[in-house]
């Protein structure tokens, strides 16, 4: 006779913790989206979530960690599915579309998210943000490998890092340049095309009759 162990149902304590985390995340998302990162306090998040600040800090140790908690959920979509449009430039621009959407709707919050990811205090949500960007580099490498004319197994880690740097800085720049009507996706597409295909036009082929 084979005994099969069934998955354990979460207990009341686990369900209570999950509910508190959900309320904190939902309250932070609501306040950040309505008022922006700089104008809210952790006390306001705790009040809206109906928890004490001590409880809030068990789930996110700072306002920066709260922001990472909320934004990670949205930006994880960048690496959940790697696009395959048939064109490497379009693949790479499409890959970063969740960042563009976030910048268009919440530029202050995304600027703060980048700052917290790079320079914030250590915490699990900041670590998750850094994992997302590491995974983004991995997705870039996957796209480059798919379109690479090189031998299978070529080391694309360096090129993937270069393309990531161009994508990342292009997106950050689009968040600070709010020129009306400017097509930041078209700008990024041009920068990526230059990186992938070269900044200079191809020189005409030399023939024996050429001077």
mmCIF file of C-alpha atoms in Angstrom, residues 20-155:
data_model
loop_
_atom_site.group_PDB
_atom_site.id
_atom_site.type_symbol
_atom_site.label_atom_id
_atom_site.label_comp_id
_atom_site.label_asym_id
_atom_site.label_seq_id
_atom_site.Cartn_x
_atom_site.Cartn_y
_atom_site.Cartn_z
ATOM 1 C CA UNK A 20 -1.892 41.531 5.913
ATOM 2 C CA UNK A 21 0.738 41.511 3.168
ATOM 3 C CA UNK A 22 -1.963 41.837 0.501
ATOM 4 C CA UNK A 23 -3.570 44.785 2.318
ATOM 5 C CA UNK A 24 -0.216 46.518 2.740
ATOM 6 C CA UNK A 25 0.672 45.975 -0.933
ATOM 7 C CA UNK A 26 -2.732 47.174 -2.121
ATOM 8 C CA UNK A 27 -2.611 50.269 0.111
ATOM 9 C CA UNK A 28 0.898 51.165 -1.043
ATOM 10 C CA UNK A 29 -0.052 50.669 -4.706
ATOM 11 C CA UNK A 30 -3.101 52.892 -4.311
ATOM 12 C CA UNK A 31 -1.249 55.720 -2.557
ATOM 13 C CA UNK A 32 1.815 55.624 -4.823
ATOM 14 C CA UNK A 33 -0.328 55.672 -7.961
ATOM 15 C CA UNK A 34 -2.565 58.522 -6.775
ATOM 16 C CA UNK A 35 -0.027 60.802 -5.098
ATOM 17 C CA UNK A 36 3.496 59.725 -6.029
ATOM 18 C CA UNK A 37 6.382 58.312 -4.036
ATOM 19 C CA UNK A 38 7.637 61.519 -2.409
ATOM 20 C CA UNK A 39 4.319 62.683 -0.962
ATOM 21 C CA UNK A 40 3.260 59.667 1.099
ATOM 22 C CA UNK A 41 4.455 58.237 4.411
ATOM 23 C CA UNK A 42 4.655 54.719 5.747
ATOM 24 C CA UNK A 43 2.163 55.756 8.429
ATOM 25 C CA UNK A 44 -0.401 56.575 5.725
ATOM 26 C CA UNK A 45 0.157 53.173 4.121
ATOM 27 C CA UNK A 46 -0.273 51.448 7.480
ATOM 28 C CA UNK A 47 -3.467 53.404 8.207
ATOM 29 C CA UNK A 48 -5.019 52.563 4.841
ATOM 30 C CA UNK A 49 -4.035 48.891 5.232
ATOM 31 C CA UNK A 50 -5.453 48.919 8.774
ATOM 32 C CA UNK A 51 -2.262 47.605 10.370
ATOM 33 C CA UNK A 52 0.193 49.088 12.826
ATOM 34 C CA UNK A 53 3.487 50.520 11.569
ATOM 35 C CA UNK A 54 5.327 47.770 13.444
ATOM 36 C CA UNK A 55 3.383 45.197 11.462
ATOM 37 C CA UNK A 56 4.030 47.058 8.200
ATOM 38 C CA UNK A 57 7.785 47.054 8.831
ATOM 39 C CA UNK A 58 7.764 43.276 9.172
ATOM 40 C CA UNK A 59 6.709 43.084 5.518
ATOM 41 C CA UNK A 60 8.648 46.077 4.165
ATOM 42 C CA UNK A 61 11.342 47.748 6.259
ATOM 43 C CA UNK A 62 11.174 51.170 4.540
ATOM 44 C CA UNK A 63 9.204 53.245 2.068
ATOM 45 C CA UNK A 64 11.709 52.221 -0.608
ATOM 46 C CA UNK A 65 11.008 48.558 0.142
ATOM 47 C CA UNK A 66 7.271 49.245 -0.149
ATOM 48 C CA UNK A 67 7.813 50.773 -3.573
ATOM 49 C CA UNK A 68 9.904 47.801 -4.696
ATOM 50 C CA UNK A 69 7.214 45.424 -3.420
ATOM 51 C CA UNK A 70 4.602 47.148 -5.604
ATOM 52 C CA UNK A 71 6.717 47.780 -8.708
ATOM 53 C CA UNK A 72 8.289 44.309 -8.753
ATOM 54 C CA UNK A 73 4.847 42.823 -9.293
ATOM 55 C CA UNK A 74 4.346 44.946 -12.410
ATOM 56 C CA UNK A 75 7.863 44.711 -13.844
ATOM 57 C CA UNK A 76 8.273 40.962 -13.348
ATOM 58 C CA UNK A 77 6.155 40.765 -16.536
ATOM 59 C CA UNK A 78 9.266 41.838 -18.476
ATOM 60 C CA UNK A 79 10.932 38.499 -17.945
ATOM 61 C CA UNK A 80 7.974 36.144 -17.587
ATOM 62 C CA UNK A 81 7.739 35.727 -21.372
ATOM 63 C CA UNK A 82 10.478 36.525 -23.881
ATOM 64 C CA UNK A 83 8.955 38.039 -27.062
ATOM 65 C CA UNK A 84 9.620 36.491 -30.456
ATOM 66 C CA UNK A 85 8.563 38.899 -33.213
ATOM 67 C CA UNK A 86 11.093 37.616 -35.724
ATOM 68 C CA UNK A 87 13.162 40.810 -35.465
ATOM 69 C CA UNK A 88 15.807 41.229 -32.715
ATOM 70 C CA UNK A 89 15.303 44.997 -32.382
ATOM 71 C CA UNK A 90 11.542 44.617 -31.967
ATOM 72 C CA UNK A 91 12.074 41.728 -29.548
ATOM 73 C CA UNK A 92 14.276 43.896 -27.326
ATOM 74 C CA UNK A 93 12.024 46.968 -27.395
ATOM 75 C CA UNK A 94 8.932 44.825 -26.737
ATOM 76 C CA UNK A 95 10.744 43.112 -23.859
ATOM 77 C CA UNK A 96 11.032 46.443 -22.039
ATOM 78 C CA UNK A 97 7.499 47.653 -22.758
ATOM 79 C CA UNK A 98 6.308 47.252 -19.113
ATOM 80 C CA UNK A 99 8.981 49.793 -18.104
ATOM 81 C CA UNK A 100 7.776 52.239 -20.753
ATOM 82 C CA UNK A 101 4.164 51.841 -19.652
ATOM 83 C CA UNK A 102 5.158 52.422 -16.022
ATOM 84 C CA UNK A 103 7.189 55.509 -16.951
ATOM 85 C CA UNK A 104 4.322 56.966 -18.951
ATOM 86 C CA UNK A 105 1.836 56.555 -16.108
ATOM 87 C CA UNK A 106 4.036 56.948 -12.990
ATOM 88 C CA UNK A 107 7.345 58.645 -13.895
ATOM 89 C CA UNK A 108 8.155 59.740 -10.326
ATOM 90 C CA UNK A 109 7.582 56.266 -8.904
ATOM 91 C CA UNK A 110 9.694 54.519 -11.540
ATOM 92 C CA UNK A 111 12.534 57.024 -11.113
ATOM 93 C CA UNK A 112 12.432 56.306 -7.368
ATOM 94 C CA UNK A 113 12.307 52.555 -8.093
ATOM 95 C CA UNK A 114 15.495 52.752 -10.150
ATOM 96 C CA UNK A 115 17.151 54.757 -7.369
ATOM 97 C CA UNK A 116 16.086 52.286 -4.684
ATOM 98 C CA UNK A 117 17.175 49.306 -6.794
ATOM 99 C CA UNK A 118 20.649 50.764 -7.284
ATOM 100 C CA UNK A 119 21.289 52.591 -4.016
ATOM 101 C CA UNK A 120 18.582 51.659 -1.501
ATOM 102 C CA UNK A 121 19.023 49.885 1.801
ATOM 103 C CA UNK A 122 19.234 46.073 1.692
ATOM 104 C CA UNK A 123 15.937 44.235 1.855
ATOM 105 C CA UNK A 124 14.132 41.306 0.238
ATOM 106 C CA UNK A 125 12.064 43.458 -2.140
ATOM 107 C CA UNK A 126 15.145 45.371 -3.326
ATOM 108 C CA UNK A 127 16.890 42.030 -3.855
ATOM 109 C CA UNK A 128 13.918 40.875 -5.931
ATOM 110 C CA UNK A 129 14.160 44.077 -8.012
ATOM 111 C CA UNK A 130 17.817 43.337 -8.683
ATOM 112 C CA UNK A 131 16.889 39.755 -9.642
ATOM 113 C CA UNK A 132 14.386 41.098 -12.153
ATOM 114 C CA UNK A 133 17.081 43.130 -13.865
ATOM 115 C CA UNK A 134 19.484 40.185 -13.827
ATOM 116 C CA UNK A 135 16.761 38.085 -15.418
ATOM 117 C CA UNK A 136 16.204 40.878 -17.940
ATOM 118 C CA UNK A 137 19.852 40.594 -18.973
ATOM 119 C CA UNK A 138 19.331 36.848 -19.307
ATOM 120 C CA UNK A 139 16.301 37.435 -21.542
ATOM 121 C CA UNK A 140 18.374 39.797 -23.681
ATOM 122 C CA UNK A 141 21.006 37.076 -24.023
ATOM 123 C CA UNK A 142 18.289 34.620 -25.050
ATOM 124 C CA UNK A 143 17.103 37.008 -27.785
ATOM 125 C CA UNK A 144 20.649 37.601 -29.023
ATOM 126 C CA UNK A 145 21.303 33.847 -29.118
ATOM 127 C CA UNK A 146 18.124 33.284 -31.103
ATOM 128 C CA UNK A 147 19.201 35.776 -33.770
ATOM 129 C CA UNK A 148 22.952 35.205 -33.583
ATOM 130 C CA UNK A 149 24.753 34.179 -36.756
ATOM 131 C CA UNK A 150 27.672 32.920 -34.672
ATOM 132 C CA UNK A 151 28.445 29.360 -33.780
ATOM 133 C CA UNK A 152 26.137 27.670 -31.248
ATOM 134 C CA UNK A 153 27.357 28.165 -27.722
ATOM 135 C CA UNK A 154 28.945 31.549 -28.450
ATOM 136 C CA UNK A 155 29.541 33.616 -25.314
#
